[in-house]
XYZ file of C-alpha atoms in Angstrom:
491
model
C 0.000 0.000 0.000
C 1.345 3.432 -0.961
C 3.114 5.470 1.710
C 0.685 8.349 1.219
C -2.246 6.215 2.342
C -0.504 5.277 5.547
C 0.474 8.889 6.223
C -3.159 10.009 5.992
C -4.394 7.178 8.185
C -1.708 7.675 10.833
C -2.547 11.388 11.005
C -6.223 10.492 11.414
C -5.510 8.037 14.236
C -3.263 10.541 16.014
C -5.976 13.202 15.786
C -8.587 10.881 17.299
C -6.302 9.935 20.187
C -5.359 13.567 20.789
C -9.040 14.483 21.073
C -9.498 11.650 23.560
C -6.643 12.981 25.683
C -8.040 16.522 25.549
C -11.450 15.275 26.677
C -9.854 13.291 29.503
C -8.236 16.436 30.882
C -11.359 18.563 30.448
C -14.428 16.482 31.282
C -14.177 13.126 33.079
C -14.326 14.162 36.735
C -17.934 13.162 37.358
C -20.461 10.698 36.039
C -22.372 13.546 34.343
C -19.163 14.656 32.625
C -18.243 11.151 31.484
C -21.763 10.165 30.371
C -23.129 13.483 28.981
C -20.188 15.869 28.688
C -21.642 18.064 31.430
C -24.735 18.808 29.269
C -22.772 21.556 27.549
C -22.394 20.587 23.880
C -22.488 23.489 21.370
C -25.189 23.114 18.690
C -22.758 22.234 15.886
C -21.046 19.535 17.947
C -24.361 18.065 19.113
C -25.743 18.087 15.560
C -22.790 16.454 13.812
C -22.278 14.069 16.715
C -25.891 12.911 16.374
C -25.512 12.616 12.605
C -22.154 10.865 12.559
C -23.105 8.421 15.307
C -26.329 7.730 13.410
C -24.987 7.060 9.927
C -22.077 4.707 10.690
C -20.461 2.497 8.068
C -23.953 2.090 6.641
C -23.593 5.495 4.968
C -20.407 4.618 3.063
C -20.802 0.848 2.802
C -24.382 -0.395 3.187
C -26.374 2.310 1.364
C -24.003 2.745 -1.629
C -23.785 -1.055 -1.878
C -27.578 -1.444 -1.970
C -27.901 1.278 -4.632
C -25.028 -0.193 -6.643
C -26.658 -3.628 -6.689
C -30.332 -2.727 -7.110
C -30.687 0.833 -8.356
C -32.281 4.109 -7.332
C -35.237 2.331 -5.735
C -33.040 1.805 -2.653
C -32.949 5.579 -2.120
C -36.336 5.312 -0.384
C -34.488 4.169 2.733
C -32.549 7.429 2.756
C -35.715 9.475 2.151
C -37.464 7.744 5.050
C -34.478 8.321 7.305
C -34.314 12.018 6.460
C -37.994 12.518 7.300
C -37.646 10.488 10.493
C -34.586 12.434 11.636
C -36.337 15.756 11.065
C -39.376 14.609 13.058
C -37.054 13.393 15.815
C -35.385 16.804 16.122
C -38.783 18.544 16.212
C -40.752 16.215 18.520
C -38.211 14.565 20.782
C -35.117 16.787 21.014
C -36.415 19.868 22.906
C -38.695 17.854 25.189
C -36.053 15.257 26.061
C -33.432 17.935 26.775
C -35.774 19.670 29.203
C -37.388 16.680 30.868
C -34.270 14.572 31.471
C -32.751 17.429 33.427
C -35.976 18.177 35.276
C -36.577 14.561 36.295
C -33.746 14.240 38.799
C -31.048 15.068 36.223
C -31.384 11.706 34.464
C -28.100 10.738 32.769
C -29.335 7.746 30.765
C -32.538 6.826 28.964
C -33.333 4.016 31.470
C -32.789 6.465 34.351
C -35.149 8.989 32.741
C -37.826 6.337 32.293
C -37.396 5.236 35.899
C -37.688 8.805 37.168
C -40.605 9.570 34.873
C -42.552 6.477 36.009
C -41.522 5.845 39.631
C -44.096 3.097 40.203
C -42.186 0.886 37.739
C -38.757 2.476 38.104
C -36.700 -0.646 38.784
C -38.394 -2.777 36.141
C -38.106 -0.045 33.515
C -34.452 0.632 34.230
C -33.494 -3.026 34.175
C -35.503 -4.058 31.110
C -34.524 -1.007 29.073
C -30.870 -1.424 30.044
C -30.983 -5.088 28.964
C -32.510 -4.118 25.612
C -29.847 -1.430 25.136
C -26.922 -3.713 25.912
C -28.200 -6.638 23.807
C -29.140 -4.650 20.705
C -26.051 -2.445 20.931
C -23.827 -5.507 20.985
C -25.349 -6.435 17.610
C -25.316 -2.860 16.331
C -21.692 -2.335 17.353
C -20.819 -5.584 15.601
C -22.082 -4.101 12.314
C -19.538 -1.299 12.647
C -16.734 -3.709 13.376
C -17.745 -5.735 10.312
C -17.252 -2.535 8.315
C -13.767 -2.099 9.769
C -12.888 -5.688 8.951
C -14.139 -5.297 5.374
C -12.103 -2.114 4.927
C -8.852 -3.788 5.954
C -9.677 -6.880 3.898
C -10.610 -5.050 0.678
C -8.369 -1.971 0.806
C -5.199 -3.463 2.252
C -5.682 -7.100 1.231
C -5.353 -7.800 4.928
C -6.869 -10.127 7.470
C -10.543 -9.483 8.246
C -10.195 -10.329 11.946
C -7.240 -7.965 12.283
C -9.419 -5.189 10.836
C -12.154 -5.902 13.379
C -9.785 -5.740 16.331
C -7.839 -2.738 14.989
C -11.074 -0.767 14.647
C -12.190 -1.777 18.128
C -8.778 -1.000 19.627
C -8.656 2.587 18.386
C -12.269 3.268 19.391
C -11.771 1.791 22.855
C -8.714 3.933 23.447
C -10.328 7.336 23.015
C -13.735 6.263 24.376
C -12.375 4.722 27.571
C -10.075 7.683 28.168
C -12.236 10.656 27.230
C -15.846 9.500 27.644
C -18.790 11.366 26.108
C -16.905 14.567 25.319
C -14.242 12.623 23.438
C -16.891 10.710 21.521
C -18.804 13.891 20.653
C -15.745 15.879 19.571
C -14.406 13.014 17.474
C -17.897 12.627 15.986
C -17.823 16.295 14.969
C -14.469 15.928 13.218
C -15.490 12.591 11.702
C -18.783 14.057 10.471
C -16.899 16.815 8.645
C -14.560 14.256 7.061
C -17.466 12.042 5.989
C -19.389 14.899 4.374
C -16.346 16.175 2.491
C -15.599 12.680 1.177
C -19.194 12.255 0.027
C -19.022 15.547 -1.863
C -15.690 14.842 -3.551
C -16.082 11.208 -4.592
C -19.319 11.391 -6.655
C -17.975 14.428 -8.555
C -14.703 12.704 -9.386
C -16.446 9.438 -10.330
C -18.872 11.302 -12.597
C -16.105 12.610 -14.835
C -13.483 9.875 -14.372
C -12.561 7.101 -16.776
C -14.454 7.579 -20.014
C -16.199 10.651 -18.561
C -19.234 12.291 -20.041
C -21.175 13.421 -16.993
C -24.740 12.523 -16.070
C -25.855 11.819 -19.624
C -23.317 9.097 -20.275
C -23.791 7.651 -16.796
C -27.554 7.393 -17.405
C -26.994 5.741 -20.799
C -24.603 3.204 -19.273
C -27.001 2.359 -16.464
C -29.958 1.991 -18.816
C -27.977 -0.696 -20.629
C -27.532 -2.533 -17.342
C -31.258 -2.242 -16.535
C -33.745 0.086 -18.251
C -35.374 0.671 -14.857
C -32.150 1.087 -12.886
C -32.786 4.816 -12.340
C -36.467 4.374 -11.472
C -37.651 5.076 -7.925
C -40.390 2.480 -8.419
C -38.609 -0.421 -10.149
C -40.197 -3.602 -8.781
C -41.438 -1.733 -5.718
C -44.600 -2.956 -4.022
C -46.616 -1.078 -1.429
C -45.201 -3.304 1.303
C -41.692 -2.842 -0.057
C -42.125 0.934 -0.071
C -43.449 0.912 3.494
C -40.566 -1.301 4.624
C -38.129 1.230 3.170
C -39.593 4.529 4.343
C -40.477 3.248 7.820
C -36.774 3.079 8.620
C -37.452 6.659 9.687
C -39.549 5.430 12.614
C -36.415 4.005 14.161
C -34.998 7.419 14.987
C -37.315 7.983 17.934
C -35.845 5.010 19.768
C -32.091 5.118 19.073
C -30.392 5.751 22.460
C -27.025 6.688 20.918
C -28.727 9.433 18.876
C -31.245 10.860 21.310
C -28.661 10.997 24.088
C -27.138 13.887 22.076
C -30.372 15.787 22.635
C -29.850 15.352 26.365
C -26.342 16.823 26.143
C -26.922 19.965 24.037
C -26.173 23.018 26.147
C -29.745 24.357 26.327
C -33.264 23.860 24.998
C -32.952 27.108 23.053
C -29.902 25.719 21.228
C -31.848 22.730 19.851
C -33.235 24.618 16.836
C -29.760 25.646 15.663
C -28.495 22.100 16.163
C -31.452 20.755 14.155
C -30.738 23.035 11.200
C -27.055 22.133 11.154
C -27.749 18.429 11.548
C -30.375 18.198 8.823
C -28.198 20.117 6.352
C -25.330 17.734 7.049
C -27.612 14.734 6.646
C -29.077 15.910 3.324
C -25.655 16.495 1.772
C -24.298 13.181 3.083
C -27.264 11.104 1.899
C -27.176 12.635 -1.593
C -23.438 11.935 -1.720
C -23.893 8.312 -0.644
C -26.574 7.801 -3.298
C -24.199 9.304 -5.842
C -21.388 6.938 -4.853
C -23.603 3.882 -5.377
C -25.303 4.957 -8.619
C -22.373 6.690 -10.326
C -19.994 4.020 -9.048
C -22.024 1.385 -10.864
C -21.854 3.426 -14.077
C -18.068 3.760 -13.749
C -17.632 0.048 -13.072
C -19.751 -0.938 -16.075
C -17.929 1.480 -18.403
C -14.487 0.349 -17.371
C -14.979 -3.363 -16.737
C -13.963 -3.202 -13.082
C -14.572 -6.295 -10.960
C -16.388 -5.570 -7.680
C -16.825 -8.721 -5.626
C -18.831 -7.215 -2.756
C -21.162 -4.299 -3.613
C -20.685 -2.911 -0.101
C -17.016 -2.192 -0.921
C -17.730 0.098 -3.905
C -16.524 3.125 -1.920
C -13.222 1.383 -1.208
C -12.813 0.219 -4.826
C -13.338 3.734 -6.182
C -10.990 5.251 -3.613
C -8.247 2.869 -4.759
C -8.767 3.435 -8.475
C -9.331 7.165 -8.832
C -7.336 9.094 -6.272
C -3.785 9.979 -5.268
C -2.596 7.870 -2.308
C -2.794 10.817 0.084
C -6.423 11.427 -0.925
C -7.139 7.692 -0.848
C -5.913 7.652 2.731
C -8.236 10.546 3.524
C -11.162 8.635 1.991
C -10.280 5.552 4.033
C -10.216 7.833 7.066
C -13.734 8.990 6.136
C -14.899 5.386 6.098
C -13.217 4.693 9.411
C -14.813 7.896 10.730
C -18.255 6.647 9.758
C -17.602 3.351 11.493
C -15.847 4.631 14.600
C -18.246 7.481 15.308
C -21.127 5.061 15.680
C -19.216 2.298 17.455
C -17.877 4.695 20.088
C -21.320 6.214 20.711
C -22.944 2.811 21.067
C -20.258 1.489 23.373
C -20.572 4.525 25.622
C -24.380 4.348 25.863
C -24.293 0.600 26.584
C -21.576 1.004 29.203
C -23.431 3.923 30.805
C -26.485 1.707 31.230
C -24.377 -1.035 32.812
C -22.747 1.432 35.202
C -25.764 3.609 36.086
C -28.658 1.149 35.717
C -27.072 -2.063 36.993
C -24.000 -1.335 39.078
C -25.305 1.750 40.873
C -28.814 0.306 41.191
C -28.015 -3.214 42.443
C -24.380 -3.517 43.469
C -23.213 -0.267 45.050
C -25.860 2.434 45.467
C -23.435 4.775 47.239
C -20.655 4.419 44.684
C -18.512 7.506 44.252
C -18.387 9.439 40.977
C -14.877 8.142 40.331
C -15.988 4.554 40.895
C -18.911 4.886 38.469
C -16.666 6.421 35.805
C -14.186 3.549 36.174
C -16.980 0.942 36.044
C -18.197 2.628 32.863
C -14.728 2.284 31.365
C -14.618 -1.426 32.159
C -18.088 -1.868 30.677
C -16.991 -0.172 27.432
C -14.286 -2.820 27.013
C -16.607 -5.729 27.852
C -19.335 -4.695 25.390
C -16.694 -4.086 22.723
C -15.260 -7.586 23.113
C -18.717 -9.168 22.845
C -19.403 -7.142 19.691
C -16.105 -8.281 18.171
C -17.125 -11.885 18.800
C -20.456 -11.308 17.018
C -18.573 -9.675 14.106
C -16.195 -12.621 13.620
C -17.924 -13.812 10.407
C -16.392 -11.998 7.368
C -19.522 -12.751 5.338
C -21.701 -10.667 7.667
C -23.843 -8.078 5.906
C -23.510 -4.562 7.307
C -26.956 -3.423 6.196
C -28.569 -6.604 7.539
C -27.051 -6.240 11.016
C -27.916 -2.552 11.140
C -31.516 -3.148 10.043
C -32.128 -5.697 12.819
C -30.678 -3.542 15.587
C -32.315 -0.389 14.210
C -35.724 -2.059 14.223
C -35.197 -3.443 17.718
C -34.438 -0.042 19.210
C -37.044 1.756 17.126
C -39.876 -0.547 18.184
C -38.829 -0.958 21.826
C -38.043 2.680 22.614
C -39.652 4.761 19.850
C -43.305 4.713 21.002
C -42.131 4.720 24.624
C -40.048 7.896 24.226
C -42.626 9.749 22.127
C -45.555 9.077 24.462
C -43.574 9.555 27.682
C -42.692 13.060 26.491
C -46.062 14.043 25.042
C -48.909 12.064 26.641
C -49.792 12.902 30.232
C -51.994 9.817 30.736
C -49.190 7.327 30.140
C -48.384 5.109 33.137
C -45.453 3.014 34.271
C -47.312 -0.205 33.533
C -47.971 1.049 30.012
C -44.302 1.912 29.607
C -43.197 -1.590 30.601
C -45.802 -3.168 28.331
C -44.704 -1.109 25.330
C -41.000 -1.722 25.894
C -41.397 -5.485 26.168
C -43.999 -5.770 23.405
C -41.886 -3.823 20.916
C -38.677 -5.754 21.574
C -40.394 -9.177 21.590
C -42.362 -8.475 18.412
C -39.193 -7.543 16.514
C -37.362 -10.615 17.815
C -40.195 -12.986 16.895
C -40.637 -11.383 13.459
C -36.951 -11.858 12.661
C -36.892 -15.414 14.046
C -39.874 -16.436 11.902
C -38.293 -14.955 8.779
C -41.239 -12.644 8.128
C -38.912 -9.757 7.304
C -37.843 -11.769 4.241
C -41.193 -13.327 3.279
C -44.585 -12.751 4.880
C -47.636 -14.925 4.085
C -46.104 -16.024 0.832
C -45.441 -12.467 -0.344
C -42.620 -9.960 0.133
C -41.167 -9.491 3.580
C -42.329 -6.772 5.963
C -39.654 -4.825 7.818
C -39.909 -5.799 11.461
C -40.040 -2.224 12.741
C -43.574 -1.831 11.323
C -45.314 -4.509 13.428
C -43.006 -3.811 16.365
C -43.826 -0.089 16.426
C -47.567 -0.669 16.026
C -47.739 -3.353 18.736
C -45.674 -1.278 21.172
C -47.772 1.846 20.630
C -50.994 -0.102 21.093
C -49.682 -1.816 24.237
C -48.725 1.500 25.831
C -52.070 3.130 25.108
C -54.231 0.184 26.153
C -52.344 -0.656 29.354
C -52.007 3.008 30.341
C -55.749 3.588 29.999
C -56.368 0.501 32.129
C -53.968 1.657 34.875
C -54.130 5.453 34.696
C -55.130 5.805 38.353
C -51.624 4.774 39.411
C -50.648 8.383 40.160
C -47.563 8.781 37.961
C -45.827 12.117 37.612
C -47.058 14.129 34.621
C -44.650 15.797 32.150
C -45.818 19.213 33.357
C -45.054 18.405 36.985
C -41.769 18.421 38.852
C -41.041 15.160 40.715
C -41.095 15.413 44.469
C -37.717 15.992 46.081
């Protein structure tokens, strides 16, 4: 591999570790510092941290790969995600920022739910923490799969080495610097990702035999006359399964925890505008990589074994080694930003919602921070074990975990913030019903084929069942005397 590539990657790694060290010196004295950065993130950092931790390797591997293989019809996933993210910023962000601080300064989602519904506090904290740790182990594994594929395809290296190298770098700055390190590295990584997704489609469009959009469209029409159609082979169920990815946003702990950390409620609007602009540019760029990459490959007879590596293939073929290294850094940024966020949220739940709740209630701030660091390592190792199969599909792993969180926490978060008649029993019912429905749906294979027809994405039944369970059970138990969102809990 050219020296220039290594120079770019080494500089990237050094920058990430330097940020981790800076965060360690600035904000790891207390549990609130380590878990939420002292609730003092500037809007731009909160916005790009939410975006970068959201998109992961899916943005540069999974989505371009799906578009490359199938065509523009796969863009519906991105459209659904954009709409879901915007709704999340509008509905959840300002309310969650205000209410998590008001309800006993809740530092984690399980803690907020416990404080919001005191009659079921222990059950809610334990069950939600279990769901977070289990699904994040799978979700984190998808990022490590991306790291393994990068090393395997770009450096002709060992897949397992790539998995452990990715985990090792992430663990270093996450363990050392906590939430502030993760958020600051997310900000830098988000900038790198967006720049890469602007540059690559433009270069691909005019590279090789060139010709711009017209020639690209002609080439793709030869591959499949309907390749550039938004509706090619799309059924109503298929369309719903694509756009309902957006429902998952309401229940992603690693994303909504950024809302809890923004410096004030009034800063949420600015963060929303920055975040949605970043997301729009990045999604359009990712679509361009997949579609225009396919045109380039067809024109030039390039062999692409795994569609999910099209970004890597193009980076190798079209750019100077120094730029190639930067593009690899963008891919690593997409992977690491999400992995670090997920590891921190999972470890925070283990430290705050298990250790402090059941093992040592009077644990000092230093002890909780150190337990959180140990938990980061443990969850990371489990995720690496799940990611051991080099044939794992990034988009498949992400879709399962995304649906699990979206169905388990989405209706729960929305209604807990907006519906005063919701009760603790309803919260428990919705959390369990959503998670179980998704698990059963996946186990029965109904996401691939349902009643002899096309599969239905598991988030749809999971979200509906969870919402119904919350409403029905809450109406049956609404005399339980829970705190209302407009009330301050008793001291």
